[in-house]
C-alpha cells in the first residue's frame, strides 16, 4: 500500500474511532484506562525520531552559518560573535521551518509503528508525557549530534593572541 493510501485509511479509521468514542461519551460510558505500555513506547519513539533529525539539522546549520557569518561578515560589519550566532540561529530556524514537513515525511517512511490510542488514552497524562518526553529526548540527542561541526571548525582562533602585522618590506 502506498503512503498516500495508507495515510487516507489511517485518517478514516481515526475518524470512525472518534465517532464511536463520542457515541460512548454521549451515552455516559466512560473508561478511565491507561494506555498500554507498548503503545506508550511507540508514541515515545514515533515522536523522538523526527526531533533527532530536527535537532541535528538546527544545530549543524546554526554552527556552520554562525561561523561563516562571523568569519566573513564579522570583520567588515563589526558583528560580534553572539550577533553572528544569532543570525546563524535565524537561518537555521528558517531552514527548520522549510524542511519540517520533509523531516516528518521521512520519519513516516522509516516505517516506525504508530501508536494506536483511543481518544481517552490519547488525552491521558501518560500519553502526553510519552509524546513530550520523546520530543525532548529526540531534540537533545539531535542537538548534541548536530554539534559535530565543532570537531572541524577552528574554535581556538579566539583564544590565540593577535599576531603583529607583517612588515611591508624586508628589513623595515
GROMACS .gro file of C-alpha atoms in nm:
model
  172
    1UNK     CA    1   0.000   0.000   0.000
    2UNK     CA    2   0.147   0.337  -0.095
    3UNK     CA    3   0.195   0.616   0.157
    4UNK     CA    4  -0.100   0.826   0.040
    5UNK     CA    5  -0.346   0.537   0.055
    6UNK     CA    6  -0.218   0.424   0.394
    7UNK     CA    7  -0.248   0.778   0.528
    8UNK     CA    8  -0.606   0.807   0.398
    9UNK     CA    9  -0.703   0.472   0.553
   10UNK     CA   10  -0.546   0.569   0.887
   11UNK     CA   11  -0.730   0.903   0.880
   12UNK     CA   12  -1.063   0.731   0.812
   13UNK     CA   13  -1.005   0.475   1.088
   14UNK     CA   14  -0.925   0.752   1.336
   15UNK     CA   15  -1.242   0.936   1.233
   16UNK     CA   16  -1.455   0.624   1.281
   17UNK     CA   17  -1.292   0.552   1.617
   18UNK     CA   18  -1.361   0.904   1.740
   19UNK     CA   19  -1.722   0.886   1.626
   20UNK     CA   20  -1.762   0.562   1.820
   21UNK     CA   21  -1.599   0.711   2.128
   22UNK     CA   22  -1.816   1.023   2.103
   23UNK     CA   23  -2.121   0.796   2.095
   24UNK     CA   24  -1.997   0.622   2.408
   25UNK     CA   25  -1.943   0.960   2.573
   26UNK     CA   26  -2.296   1.074   2.482
   27UNK     CA   27  -2.430   0.762   2.650
   28UNK     CA   28  -2.221   0.840   2.961
   29UNK     CA   29  -1.997   0.541   2.911
   30UNK     CA   30  -1.655   0.650   3.030
   31UNK     CA   31  -1.349   0.443   3.082
   32UNK     CA   32  -1.058   0.562   3.288
   33UNK     CA   33  -0.796   0.348   3.123
   34UNK     CA   34  -0.424   0.394   3.096
   35UNK     CA   35  -0.266   0.336   2.757
   36UNK     CA   36  -0.075   0.009   2.719
   37UNK     CA   37   0.299   0.042   2.779
   38UNK     CA   38   0.373  -0.090   2.429
   39UNK     CA   39   0.168   0.194   2.277
   40UNK     CA   40   0.341   0.447   2.502
   41UNK     CA   41   0.680   0.320   2.380
   42UNK     CA   42   0.561   0.353   2.019
   43UNK     CA   43   0.442   0.706   2.096
   44UNK     CA   44   0.776   0.798   2.253
   45UNK     CA   45   0.981   0.665   1.960
   46UNK     CA   46   0.740   0.800   1.698
   47UNK     CA   47   0.783   1.149   1.843
   48UNK     CA   48   1.157   1.122   1.917
   49UNK     CA   49   1.283   1.029   1.570
   50UNK     CA   50   1.176   1.345   1.381
   51UNK     CA   51   1.310   1.561   1.662
   52UNK     CA   52   1.651   1.392   1.644
   53UNK     CA   53   1.666   1.496   1.278
   54UNK     CA   54   1.538   1.847   1.351
   55UNK     CA   55   1.780   1.900   1.642
   56UNK     CA   56   2.073   1.777   1.433
   57UNK     CA   57   1.983   1.999   1.139
   58UNK     CA   58   1.918   2.300   1.360
   59UNK     CA   59   2.249   2.290   1.548
   60UNK     CA   60   2.453   2.185   1.245
   61UNK     CA   61   2.329   2.475   1.031
   62UNK     CA   62   2.345   2.722   1.319
   63UNK     CA   63   2.711   2.642   1.389
   64UNK     CA   64   2.820   2.642   1.024
   65UNK     CA   65   2.623   2.956   0.936
   66UNK     CA   66   2.722   3.140   1.254
   67UNK     CA   67   3.089   3.064   1.195
   68UNK     CA   68   3.068   3.171   0.830
   69UNK     CA   69   2.884   3.493   0.919
   70UNK     CA   70   3.137   3.575   1.191
   71UNK     CA   71   3.435   3.491   0.969
   72UNK     CA   72   3.327   3.668   0.651
   73UNK     CA   73   3.100   3.949   0.771
   74UNK     CA   74   3.215   3.999   1.128
   75UNK     CA   75   3.524   4.198   1.041
   76UNK     CA   76   3.358   4.405   0.769
   77UNK     CA   77   3.041   4.496   0.957
   78UNK     CA   78   3.182   4.470   1.312
   79UNK     CA   79   2.941   4.191   1.407
   80UNK     CA   80   3.009   4.031   1.743
   81UNK     CA   81   3.036   3.655   1.787
   82UNK     CA   82   2.697   3.648   1.962
   83UNK     CA   83   2.534   3.852   1.685
   84UNK     CA   84   2.676   3.609   1.428
   85UNK     CA   85   2.543   3.318   1.635
   86UNK     CA   86   2.202   3.484   1.648
   87UNK     CA   87   2.199   3.533   1.271
   88UNK     CA   88   2.311   3.172   1.224
   89UNK     CA   89   2.027   3.060   1.451
   90UNK     CA   90   1.780   3.269   1.249
   91UNK     CA   91   1.894   3.100   0.929
   92UNK     CA   92   1.886   2.759   1.097
   93UNK     CA   93   1.531   2.811   1.227
   94UNK     CA   94   1.417   2.924   0.883
   95UNK     CA   95   1.561   2.609   0.726
   96UNK     CA   96   1.391   2.407   1.001
   97UNK     CA   97   1.053   2.554   0.912
   98UNK     CA   98   1.104   2.483   0.542
   99UNK     CA   99   1.227   2.127   0.597
  100UNK     CA  100   0.996   2.035   0.886
  101UNK     CA  101   0.739   1.867   0.662
  102UNK     CA  102   1.009   1.671   0.481
  103UNK     CA  103   1.159   1.554   0.808
  104UNK     CA  104   0.819   1.426   0.924
  105UNK     CA  105   0.761   1.259   0.587
  106UNK     CA  106   1.099   1.083   0.603
  107UNK     CA  107   1.030   0.973   0.960
  108UNK     CA  108   0.697   0.826   0.845
  109UNK     CA  109   0.870   0.647   0.558
  110UNK     CA  110   1.105   0.481   0.804
  111UNK     CA  111   0.815   0.253   0.888
  112UNK     CA  112   0.819   0.308   1.261
  113UNK     CA  113   0.497   0.180   1.414
  114UNK     CA  114   0.248   0.449   1.508
  115UNK     CA  115   0.076   0.434   1.843
  116UNK     CA  116  -0.291   0.342   1.842
  117UNK     CA  117  -0.478   0.517   2.121
  118UNK     CA  118  -0.843   0.561   2.197
  119UNK     CA  119  -0.947   0.923   2.247
  120UNK     CA  120  -0.938   0.873   2.625
  121UNK     CA  121  -0.594   0.713   2.608
  122UNK     CA  122  -0.465   0.988   2.380
  123UNK     CA  123  -0.585   1.252   2.626
  124UNK     CA  124  -0.427   1.075   2.922
  125UNK     CA  125  -0.132   1.227   3.103
  126UNK     CA  126   0.073   0.914   3.027
  127UNK     CA  127   0.029   0.963   2.652
  128UNK     CA  128   0.109   1.334   2.680
  129UNK     CA  129   0.422   1.253   2.883
  130UNK     CA  130   0.530   0.991   2.628
  131UNK     CA  131   0.483   1.237   2.341
  132UNK     CA  132   0.656   1.528   2.514
  133UNK     CA  133   0.929   1.304   2.655
  134UNK     CA  134   1.001   1.161   2.310
  135UNK     CA  135   1.024   1.509   2.162
  136UNK     CA  136   1.253   1.628   2.442
  137UNK     CA  137   1.487   1.330   2.424
  138UNK     CA  138   1.490   1.347   2.044
  139UNK     CA  139   1.580   1.715   2.032
  140UNK     CA  140   1.853   1.670   2.296
  141UNK     CA  141   2.013   1.381   2.107
  142UNK     CA  142   1.980   1.566   1.776
  143UNK     CA  143   2.129   1.888   1.912
  144UNK     CA  144   2.426   1.704   2.063
  145UNK     CA  145   2.487   1.518   1.735
  146UNK     CA  146   2.443   1.846   1.545
  147UNK     CA  147   2.740   1.989   1.731
  148UNK     CA  148   2.974   1.779   1.512
  149UNK     CA  149   3.093   2.089   1.317
  150UNK     CA  150   3.281   2.184   1.633
  151UNK     CA  151   3.512   1.892   1.558
  152UNK     CA  152   3.645   2.059   1.244
  153UNK     CA  153   3.583   2.432   1.295
  154UNK     CA  154   3.872   2.637   1.431
  155UNK     CA  155   3.718   2.730   1.765
  156UNK     CA  156   4.053   2.822   1.923
  157UNK     CA  157   4.116   3.122   1.698
  158UNK     CA  158   3.956   3.344   1.963
  159UNK     CA  159   4.197   3.224   2.232
  160UNK     CA  160   4.519   3.297   2.042
  161UNK     CA  161   4.693   3.631   2.087
  162UNK     CA  162   4.679   3.852   1.784
  163UNK     CA  163   4.992   3.837   1.573
  164UNK     CA  164   5.161   4.164   1.489
  165UNK     CA  165   5.113   4.270   1.129
  166UNK     CA  166   5.381   4.162   0.886
  167UNK     CA  167   5.623   4.433   0.778
  168UNK     CA  168   5.557   4.579   0.436
  169UNK     CA  169   5.914   4.543   0.317
  170UNK     CA  170   6.202   4.325   0.430
  171UNK     CA  171   6.427   4.479   0.698
  172UNK     CA  172   6.192   4.766   0.760
   0.00000   0.00000   0.00000
